[in-house]
Amino acid sequence: MCGIAGYVGRRDAVATAMESLLRLEYRGYDSAGVAYATDRGIEVHRCPGKVRDLIASLEEGINAQAAIAHTRWATHGAPTERNAHPHQDCSNRFAVVHNGIIENHAVLRAQLRERGHTFTSETDTEVAAHLIEERLAPGAAPHDLARVLQSLMEDLNGSFALGVVCRDWPESIVALRHESPLILGRARTGHMLASDLPALIGRAEESWVLEDGDTVVLTPYDVVVTARDGRPRAPGWEPITLDATSAERAGYEHFMLKEIHEAPAAVRETLRGRLDPDGRVVLSELPDAVIERMKWGHVHFVACGTAYHAGLYGQRLFRSCLGRRAEASVASEFRYDEPLVDHDSVVVLISQSGETADTLAAAKEAKRRGATTVAVVNCVGSSLARTADAALMTRAGPEIGVASTKAYTAQITALAALGTTCGCECLSEDLPRLASAVETVLTGEDRIRDLAEALYRQQCFFFLGRGYDAAAAAEAALKLKEISYIHAEAYPAGEMKHGPLALIDASVTVVGICTRSDTHLKMCSNLMEARARDGRVLAVLRDDLPVPEAATDVLTLPSVAEPLMPVVAMTALQLLAYHIARLRGCAIDQPRNLAKSVTVE
Ligand code: AGP
C-alpha cells in the first residue's frame, strides 16, 4: 500500500503536499517523492527512506501551484530513488503517482518498449506514465487527461489510484480512482487529493470520497469529478468532523499506544445506535434477508492477519453460541481453495483498511459463487465496503499504527453484535458494559509495564488458550512478534504435549489465557506441564477463576460474559506487547518489513 497526497491552491503547493504526506507514512515508508509543475516544466524530487528525508532534501520556497507527493511500500523493484514515485513519460511532460498494483505491467512494458519507450525504473507504475504519453494529444486540456486516465481501465489489470501533474497546466492535478482509495479535500486556500482522511485533517474543512472509475480535475478554484460513464458526479462533500489531534499522537509516545487507549471509545462507537435500552442489538445497515441467511445458512469468515484472528472468534461464536455451521479462512487460501460456498452461504469479510488485496479478491470470489457477502470494515468508502453486498462498519476511527489494536477490538465487538442479532442470547447483558471493562484493564497499565520489564529479554513466547482463548492467543502471538520481533507462537493449550513442549526451557515464556470456566482445570494442567520444564508462566486470568498453581506471574482481568472476554484479554496483551517492544527499542508504529494494509497479493 502507498500514500498519495496532492495540493492545488494559494499556499506553497509542495510544502502543503509534504505536510499531508507525513500523515500517510503508515501506508508505506520505504521511499518518497514529489512532483510539481512550474513554468519551466515538471520537476521531480525523490529519495529512499522516510518522508522527512525527502523534505530535508528540498529547497525552501519552491514556487508551484500544484504538487503531488507519494510515500511508497515497495512491490515491484527495491526501495531506491529510481523506483520511488513520481514516474515520468519519455518527454517529461508530466509525472504520475500510483497506489495499488498493475498486474499486467510486464506485458504492457514489453509492448511499450517495442513502440520506442524508454523505462527508467522497475516499477509497474511507469507503464501508466508511458501509456498516458501515447494518448494525451499535444495541446490537450485537463479534462482530456481525465478521459485518458479512464481509458486506462480498459488496459490495466489490478488496482490503481493515479495522480498526475502536467507541465501544460501548472495549476492542475488530474486523478483517477480504480480499486485503490482516493479522497478529495476542500480547504479555504485550495483543493487536496489524498489516499486517506488523516492527510486532510486540520487542513481541509470537507472531504469527498471518490467512487471506483471516478476521475477528478483539481484546480485552485474548481473540482470536476466525472463518473466512469462520463457523466458529472454530483458533489459529495462531507464535513471533516475529526480534528487534527485525532490524526496525531495526542501526546502518546506511539500511535499504537494511543490506539490501545482508544479501545473503549472504539467499542462504544461500534455499538452506538445499535443497542436499544434493553441491550437488544439492532443492525439497521444489514438487510433482514442477510440476517435471516446468517441465522440458518453457512457462515464463512474470511480475512488476513489480525482480521483473520477476529474471524476465528466469529467462527467460535457462531458455532458455540448459535450452533451454526461456521468456519474461518485466511483470505489468501480461500480464494484459491475451491471454497465450499454457494447461494446458502454468507461470507463475512473482515478488514480494517478495506483495501487488503487478498480479502478483496476473496469477496469477489465469494460473490462469483453466489454467496451473500458482508464486510466488517473500518474505513468508510473503502473498496471492500463498496464490493460487499452489505457493510457493518466498526467505527474505530483512523488506525495509524501498523499493528492493529483498537480495530481488532472493534471487530470482535461488531461480530459479537452480529451474533446477538442472529440469536446469541448470552451477550446482551454485558455488551453495554464491555467498554468499561476495557477501561478497567487500561487502568492496570503500570502492572503490565512491570511485567514487560520482567519479560522483554525472553527469547520465545507461547500463547495458549482453549475455545475463545485460543482465538485470542493467535492474535496475542501476532501482536508480540510483529512489533517486538520476538518469536511467538499460539497453540490450543491441549496441543503443547503433542510436540511444542519440546521447546520449553527457562528462555521461554508461556502465556496462558485463562478466561474459560469449563476447561480451567485442564488449562492449569497444561501450564503446569510448561512450568515443570522451567518455562516461565504468565496466567492472564479472569478474576473469578482460581490462580493456576504453575503461574510465576498473574494478570487478572475483569469478568464479562465468556464470549466477550477476548476483547478484555486482548487489551491487556496488546499493552504487554507494546511495552515489551518499547523496552526493546523497536520501531513500534512502523515495524520493519510491514505496511498498514497489504494491497498486493
Ligand atoms: C495486524 O496487526 C497487521 N497489521 C496485519 O496482520 C493486518 O491485520 C492484515 O494485513 C489485514 O489488514 P486489514 O484488516 O486492513 O485487511
PDB file of N, CA and C in Angstrom, residues 341-408:
ATOM      1  N   VAL A 341     -18.619 -22.506  -0.830  1.00  0.00           N
ATOM      2  CA  VAL A 341     -19.657 -21.507  -0.571  1.00  0.00           C
ATOM      3  C   VAL A 341     -20.592 -21.472  -1.777  1.00  0.00           C
ATOM      4  N   ASP A 342     -21.893 -21.200  -1.475  1.00  0.00           N
ATOM      5  CA  ASP A 342     -22.871 -21.133  -2.560  1.00  0.00           C
ATOM      6  C   ASP A 342     -23.995 -20.173  -2.144  1.00  0.00           C
ATOM      7  N   HIS A 343     -25.150 -20.290  -2.782  1.00  0.00           N
ATOM      8  CA  HIS A 343     -26.238 -19.331  -2.511  1.00  0.00           C
ATOM      9  C   HIS A 343     -26.695 -19.377  -1.064  1.00  0.00           C
ATOM     10  N   ASP A 344     -26.466 -20.489  -0.383  1.00  0.00           N
ATOM     11  CA  ASP A 344     -26.895 -20.589   1.014  1.00  0.00           C
ATOM     12  C   ASP A 344     -25.861 -20.032   1.974  1.00  0.00           C
ATOM     13  N   SER A 345     -24.747 -19.532   1.433  1.00  0.00           N
ATOM     14  CA  SER A 345     -23.653 -19.096   2.307  1.00  0.00           C
ATOM     15  C   SER A 345     -23.676 -17.592   2.519  1.00  0.00           C
ATOM     16  N   VAL A 346     -23.224 -17.201   3.696  1.00  0.00           N
ATOM     17  CA  VAL A 346     -22.901 -15.793   3.953  1.00  0.00           C
ATOM     18  C   VAL A 346     -21.408 -15.733   4.252  1.00  0.00           C
ATOM     19  N   VAL A 347     -20.695 -14.969   3.455  1.00  0.00           N
ATOM     20  CA  VAL A 347     -19.251 -14.812   3.673  1.00  0.00           C
ATOM     21  C   VAL A 347     -19.020 -13.448   4.308  1.00  0.00           C
ATOM     22  N   VAL A 348     -18.479 -13.485   5.517  1.00  0.00           N
ATOM     23  CA  VAL A 348     -18.206 -12.252   6.272  1.00  0.00           C
ATOM     24  C   VAL A 348     -16.737 -11.915   6.102  1.00  0.00           C
ATOM     25  N   LEU A 349     -16.489 -10.799   5.392  1.00  0.00           N
ATOM     26  CA  LEU A 349     -15.092 -10.395   5.113  1.00  0.00           C
ATOM     27  C   LEU A 349     -14.718  -9.299   6.085  1.00  0.00           C
ATOM     28  N   ILE A 350     -13.642  -9.525   6.813  1.00  0.00           N
ATOM     29  CA  ILE A 350     -13.257  -8.601   7.885  1.00  0.00           C
ATOM     30  C   ILE A 350     -11.980  -7.872   7.475  1.00  0.00           C
ATOM     31  N   SER A 351     -11.984  -6.578   7.616  1.00  0.00           N
ATOM     32  CA  SER A 351     -10.794  -5.817   7.219  1.00  0.00           C
ATOM     33  C   SER A 351     -10.801  -4.435   7.862  1.00  0.00           C
ATOM     34  N   GLN A 352      -9.700  -4.028   8.427  1.00  0.00           N
ATOM     35  CA  GLN A 352      -9.597  -2.668   8.967  1.00  0.00           C
ATOM     36  C   GLN A 352      -9.568  -1.650   7.835  1.00  0.00           C
ATOM     37  N   SER A 353      -8.678  -1.881   6.876  1.00  0.00           N
ATOM     38  CA  SER A 353      -8.477  -0.907   5.794  1.00  0.00           C
ATOM     39  C   SER A 353      -9.551  -1.011   4.722  1.00  0.00           C
ATOM     40  N   GLY A 354     -10.060  -2.237   4.527  1.00  0.00           N
ATOM     41  CA  GLY A 354     -10.975  -2.451   3.407  1.00  0.00           C
ATOM     42  C   GLY A 354     -10.273  -2.425   2.065  1.00  0.00           C
ATOM     43  N   GLU A 355      -8.940  -2.485   2.101  1.00  0.00           N
ATOM     44  CA  GLU A 355      -8.169  -2.418   0.846  1.00  0.00           C
ATOM     45  C   GLU A 355      -7.212  -3.586   0.683  1.00  0.00           C
ATOM     46  N   THR A 356      -7.262  -4.548   1.586  1.00  0.00           N
ATOM     47  CA  THR A 356      -6.346  -5.701   1.523  1.00  0.00           C
ATOM     48  C   THR A 356      -6.661  -6.542   0.289  1.00  0.00           C
ATOM     49  N   ALA A 357      -5.650  -6.707  -0.544  1.00  0.00           N
ATOM     50  CA  ALA A 357      -5.885  -7.315  -1.859  1.00  0.00           C
ATOM     51  C   ALA A 357      -6.492  -8.711  -1.731  1.00  0.00           C
ATOM     52  N   ASP A 358      -5.936  -9.539  -0.864  1.00  0.00           N
ATOM     53  CA  ASP A 358      -6.436 -10.921  -0.760  1.00  0.00           C
ATOM     54  C   ASP A 358      -7.878 -10.951  -0.264  1.00  0.00           C
ATOM     55  N   THR A 359      -8.203 -10.069   0.643  1.00  0.00           N
ATOM     56  CA  THR A 359      -9.565 -10.051   1.171  1.00  0.00           C
ATOM     57  C   THR A 359     -10.545  -9.547   0.120  1.00  0.00           C
ATOM     58  N   LEU A 360     -10.111  -8.542  -0.649  1.00  0.00           N
ATOM     59  CA  LEU A 360     -10.963  -8.043  -1.740  1.00  0.00           C
ATOM     60  C   LEU A 360     -11.196  -9.124  -2.775  1.00  0.00           C
ATOM     61  N   ALA A 361     -10.149  -9.844  -3.100  1.00  0.00           N
ATOM     62  CA  ALA A 361     -10.276 -10.918  -4.098  1.00  0.00           C
ATOM     63  C   ALA A 361     -11.193 -12.023  -3.572  1.00  0.00           C
ATOM     64  N   ALA A 362     -11.086 -12.313  -2.278  1.00  0.00           N
ATOM     65  CA  ALA A 362     -11.949 -13.342  -1.692  1.00  0.00           C
ATOM     66  C   ALA A 362     -13.406 -12.898  -1.754  1.00  0.00           C
ATOM     67  N   ALA A 363     -13.625 -11.612  -1.555  1.00  0.00           N
ATOM     68  CA  ALA A 363     -15.005 -11.090  -1.628  1.00  0.00           C
ATOM     69  C   ALA A 363     -15.577 -11.303  -3.019  1.00  0.00           C
ATOM     70  N   LYS A 364     -14.762 -11.018  -4.036  1.00  0.00           N
ATOM     71  CA  LYS A 364     -15.227 -11.182  -5.412  1.00  0.00           C
ATOM     72  C   LYS A 364     -15.463 -12.650  -5.735  1.00  0.00           C
ATOM     73  N   GLU A 365     -14.600 -13.511  -5.225  1.00  0.00           N
ATOM     74  CA  GLU A 365     -14.753 -14.954  -5.466  1.00  0.00           C
ATOM     75  C   GLU A 365     -16.032 -15.457  -4.788  1.00  0.00           C
ATOM     76  N   ALA A 366     -16.284 -14.978  -3.593  1.00  0.00           N
ATOM     77  CA  ALA A 366     -17.498 -15.404  -2.880  1.00  0.00           C
ATOM     78  C   ALA A 366     -18.739 -14.957  -3.637  1.00  0.00           C
ATOM     79  N   LYS A 367     -18.710 -13.722  -4.162  1.00  0.00           N
ATOM     80  CA  LYS A 367     -19.866 -13.227  -4.919  1.00  0.00           C
ATOM     81  C   LYS A 367     -20.045 -14.035  -6.197  1.00  0.00           C
ATOM     82  N   ARG A 368     -18.931 -14.364  -6.832  1.00  0.00           N
ATOM     83  CA  ARG A 368     -18.995 -15.137  -8.081  1.00  0.00           C
ATOM     84  C   ARG A 368     -19.660 -16.482  -7.843  1.00  0.00           C
ATOM     85  N   ARG A 369     -19.484 -17.013  -6.644  1.00  0.00           N
ATOM     86  CA  ARG A 369     -20.057 -18.326  -6.313  1.00  0.00           C
ATOM     87  C   ARG A 369     -21.478 -18.203  -5.752  1.00  0.00           C
ATOM     88  N   GLY A 370     -22.003 -16.985  -5.749  1.00  0.00           N
ATOM     89  CA  GLY A 370     -23.403 -16.803  -5.355  1.00  0.00           C
ATOM     90  C   GLY A 370     -23.637 -16.545  -3.886  1.00  0.00           C
ATOM     91  N   ALA A 371     -22.571 -16.447  -3.116  1.00  0.00           N
ATOM     92  CA  ALA A 371     -22.731 -16.223  -1.670  1.00  0.00           C
ATOM     93  C   ALA A 371     -23.144 -14.771  -1.420  1.00  0.00           C
ATOM     94  N   THR A 372     -23.790 -14.558  -0.273  1.00  0.00           N
ATOM     95  CA  THR A 372     -24.053 -13.199   0.185  1.00  0.00           C
ATOM     96  C   THR A 372     -22.811 -12.723   0.934  1.00  0.00           C
ATOM     97  N   THR A 373     -22.346 -11.519   0.635  1.00  0.00           N
ATOM     98  CA  THR A 373     -21.116 -11.038   1.274  1.00  0.00           C
ATOM     99  C   THR A 373     -21.416  -9.871   2.204  1.00  0.00           C
ATOM    100  N   VAL A 374     -20.831  -9.950   3.398  1.00  0.00           N
ATOM    101  CA  VAL A 374     -20.956  -8.886   4.389  1.00  0.00           C
ATOM    102  C   VAL A 374     -19.555  -8.430   4.768  1.00  0.00           C
ATOM    103  N   ALA A 375     -19.306  -7.121   4.659  1.00  0.00           N
ATOM    104  CA  ALA A 375     -17.996  -6.586   5.053  1.00  0.00           C
ATOM    105  C   ALA A 375     -18.081  -6.068   6.476  1.00  0.00           C
ATOM    106  N   VAL A 376     -17.143  -6.487   7.314  1.00  0.00           N
ATOM    107  CA  VAL A 376     -16.962  -5.857   8.637  1.00  0.00           C
ATOM    108  C   VAL A 376     -15.692  -5.032   8.505  1.00  0.00           C
ATOM    109  N   VAL A 377     -15.857  -3.697   8.342  1.00  0.00           N
ATOM    110  CA  VAL A 377     -14.744  -2.886   7.836  1.00  0.00           C
ATOM    111  C   VAL A 377     -14.683  -1.554   8.578  1.00  0.00           C
ATOM    112  N   ASN A 378     -13.484  -1.011   8.690  1.00  0.00           N
ATOM    113  CA  ASN A 378     -13.311   0.208   9.480  1.00  0.00           C
ATOM    114  C   ASN A 378     -13.269   1.485   8.654  1.00  0.00           C
ATOM    115  N   CYS A 379     -12.890   1.360   7.381  1.00  0.00           N
ATOM    116  CA  CYS A 379     -12.687   2.575   6.576  1.00  0.00           C
ATOM    117  C   CYS A 379     -13.898   2.834   5.681  1.00  0.00           C
ATOM    118  N   VAL A 380     -14.516   3.934   5.951  1.00  0.00           N
ATOM    119  CA  VAL A 380     -15.681   4.328   5.158  1.00  0.00           C
ATOM    120  C   VAL A 380     -15.250   4.532   3.702  1.00  0.00           C
ATOM    121  N   GLY A 381     -16.075   4.068   2.789  1.00  0.00           N
ATOM    122  CA  GLY A 381     -15.756   4.299   1.374  1.00  0.00           C
ATOM    123  C   GLY A 381     -14.656   3.406   0.847  1.00  0.00           C
ATOM    124  N   SER A 382     -14.225   2.438   1.667  1.00  0.00           N
ATOM    125  CA  SER A 382     -13.157   1.550   1.207  1.00  0.00           C
ATOM    126  C   SER A 382     -13.674   0.606   0.124  1.00  0.00           C
ATOM    127  N   SER A 383     -12.731   0.029  -0.593  1.00  0.00           N
ATOM    128  CA  SER A 383     -13.101  -0.843  -1.712  1.00  0.00           C
ATOM    129  C   SER A 383     -13.935  -2.015  -1.232  1.00  0.00           C
ATOM    130  N   LEU A 384     -13.594  -2.598  -0.073  1.00  0.00           N
ATOM    131  CA  LEU A 384     -14.348  -3.747   0.421  1.00  0.00           C
ATOM    132  C   LEU A 384     -15.760  -3.332   0.796  1.00  0.00           C
ATOM    133  N   ALA A 385     -15.892  -2.154   1.398  1.00  0.00           N
ATOM    134  CA  ALA A 385     -17.226  -1.685   1.792  1.00  0.00           C
ATOM    135  C   ALA A 385     -18.113  -1.518   0.569  1.00  0.00           C
ATOM    136  N   ARG A 386     -17.484  -1.187  -0.571  1.00  0.00           N
ATOM    137  CA  ARG A 386     -18.251  -0.983  -1.805  1.00  0.00           C
ATOM    138  C   ARG A 386     -18.487  -2.277  -2.542  1.00  0.00           C
ATOM    139  N   THR A 387     -17.620  -3.257  -2.318  1.00  0.00           N
ATOM    140  CA  THR A 387     -17.732  -4.524  -3.055  1.00  0.00           C
ATOM    141  C   THR A 387     -18.765  -5.452  -2.424  1.00  0.00           C
ATOM    142  N   ALA A 388     -18.815  -5.496  -1.104  1.00  0.00           N
ATOM    143  CA  ALA A 388     -19.696  -6.455  -0.418  1.00  0.00           C
ATOM    144  C   ALA A 388     -21.167  -6.061  -0.596  1.00  0.00           C
ATOM    145  N   ASP A 389     -22.050  -7.068  -0.428  1.00  0.00           N
ATOM    146  CA  ASP A 389     -23.489  -6.791  -0.537  1.00  0.00           C
ATOM    147  C   ASP A 389     -23.962  -5.903   0.608  1.00  0.00           C
ATOM    148  N   ALA A 390     -23.332  -6.035   1.745  1.00  0.00           N
ATOM    149  CA  ALA A 390     -23.700  -5.194   2.899  1.00  0.00           C
ATOM    150  C   ALA A 390     -22.438  -4.938   3.717  1.00  0.00           C
ATOM    151  N   ALA A 391     -22.457  -3.844   4.459  1.00  0.00           N
ATOM    152  CA  ALA A 391     -21.263  -3.491   5.247  1.00  0.00           C
ATOM    153  C   ALA A 391     -21.671  -3.137   6.661  1.00  0.00           C
ATOM    154  N   LEU A 392     -20.908  -3.683   7.631  1.00  0.00           N
ATOM    155  CA  LEU A 392     -21.082  -3.348   9.042  1.00  0.00           C
ATOM    156  C   LEU A 392     -19.811  -2.624   9.471  1.00  0.00           C
ATOM    157  N   MET A 393     -19.927  -1.286   9.682  1.00  0.00           N
ATOM    158  CA  MET A 393     -18.733  -0.506   9.959  1.00  0.00           C
ATOM    159  C   MET A 393     -18.309  -0.686  11.410  1.00  0.00           C
ATOM    160  N   THR A 394     -16.998  -0.720  11.663  1.00  0.00           N
ATOM    161  CA  THR A 394     -16.517  -0.929  13.027  1.00  0.00           C
ATOM    162  C   THR A 394     -16.266   0.390  13.758  1.00  0.00           C
ATOM    163  N   ARG A 395     -16.219   1.511  13.117  1.00  0.00           N
ATOM    164  CA  ARG A 395     -16.152   2.847  13.744  1.00  0.00           C
ATOM    165  C   ARG A 395     -15.023   2.991  14.771  1.00  0.00           C
ATOM    166  N   ALA A 396     -13.889   2.390  14.540  1.00  0.00           N
ATOM    167  CA  ALA A 396     -12.763   2.528  15.472  1.00  0.00           C
ATOM    168  C   ALA A 396     -12.008   3.826  15.228  1.00  0.00           C
ATOM    169  N   GLY A 397     -12.338   4.564  14.150  1.00  0.00           N
ATOM    170  CA  GLY A 397     -11.580   5.768  13.819  1.00  0.00           C
ATOM    171  C   GLY A 397     -10.284   5.379  13.134  1.00  0.00           C
ATOM    172  N   PRO A 398      -9.522   6.387  12.617  1.00  0.00           N
ATOM    173  CA  PRO A 398      -8.287   6.054  11.897  1.00  0.00           C
ATOM    174  C   PRO A 398      -7.336   5.258  12.778  1.00  0.00           C
ATOM    175  N   GLU A 399      -6.830   4.174  12.227  1.00  0.00           N
ATOM    176  CA  GLU A 399      -5.824   3.379  12.957  1.00  0.00           C
ATOM    177  C   GLU A 399      -4.512   3.546  12.196  1.00  0.00           C
ATOM    178  N   ILE A 400      -3.579   4.271  12.804  1.00  0.00           N
ATOM    179  CA  ILE A 400      -2.338   4.631  12.118  1.00  0.00           C
ATOM    180  C   ILE A 400      -1.243   3.618  12.384  1.00  0.00           C
ATOM    181  N   GLY A 401      -1.136   3.147  13.598  1.00  0.00           N
ATOM    182  CA  GLY A 401      -0.108   2.147  13.909  1.00  0.00           C
ATOM    183  C   GLY A 401      -0.287   0.923  13.028  1.00  0.00           C
ATOM    184  N   VAL A 402       0.824   0.421  12.501  1.00  0.00           N
ATOM    185  CA  VAL A 402       0.723  -0.739  11.597  1.00  0.00           C
ATOM    186  C   VAL A 402       0.124  -1.925  12.339  1.00  0.00           C
ATOM    187  N   ALA A 403       0.470  -2.126  13.590  1.00  0.00           N
ATOM    188  CA  ALA A 403      -0.097  -3.234  14.363  1.00  0.00           C
ATOM    189  C   ALA A 403      -1.525  -2.863  14.757  1.00  0.00           C
ATOM    190  N   SER A 404      -2.449  -3.713  14.369  1.00  0.00           N
ATOM    191  CA  SER A 404      -3.856  -3.414  14.607  1.00  0.00           C
ATOM    192  C   SER A 404      -4.225  -3.694  16.058  1.00  0.00           C
ATOM    193  N   THR A 405      -4.862  -2.745  16.695  1.00  0.00           N
ATOM    194  CA  THR A 405      -5.238  -2.901  18.104  1.00  0.00           C
ATOM    195  C   THR A 405      -6.723  -2.570  18.289  1.00  0.00           C
ATOM    196  N   LYS A 406      -7.053  -1.278  18.267  1.00  0.00           N
ATOM    197  CA  LYS A 406      -8.449  -0.888  18.518  1.00  0.00           C
ATOM    198  C   LYS A 406      -9.362  -1.412  17.399  1.00  0.00           C
ATOM    199  N   ALA A 407      -8.809  -1.581  16.213  1.00  0.00           N
ATOM    200  CA  ALA A 407      -9.627  -2.095  15.106  1.00  0.00           C
ATOM    201  C   ALA A 407     -10.015  -3.543  15.388  1.00  0.00           C
ATOM    202  N   TYR A 408      -9.068  -4.329  15.936  1.00  0.00           N
ATOM    203  CA  TYR A 408      -9.371  -5.719  16.315  1.00  0.00           C
ATOM    204  C   TYR A 408     -10.450  -5.727  17.386  1.00  0.00           C
TER     205      TYR A 408
END
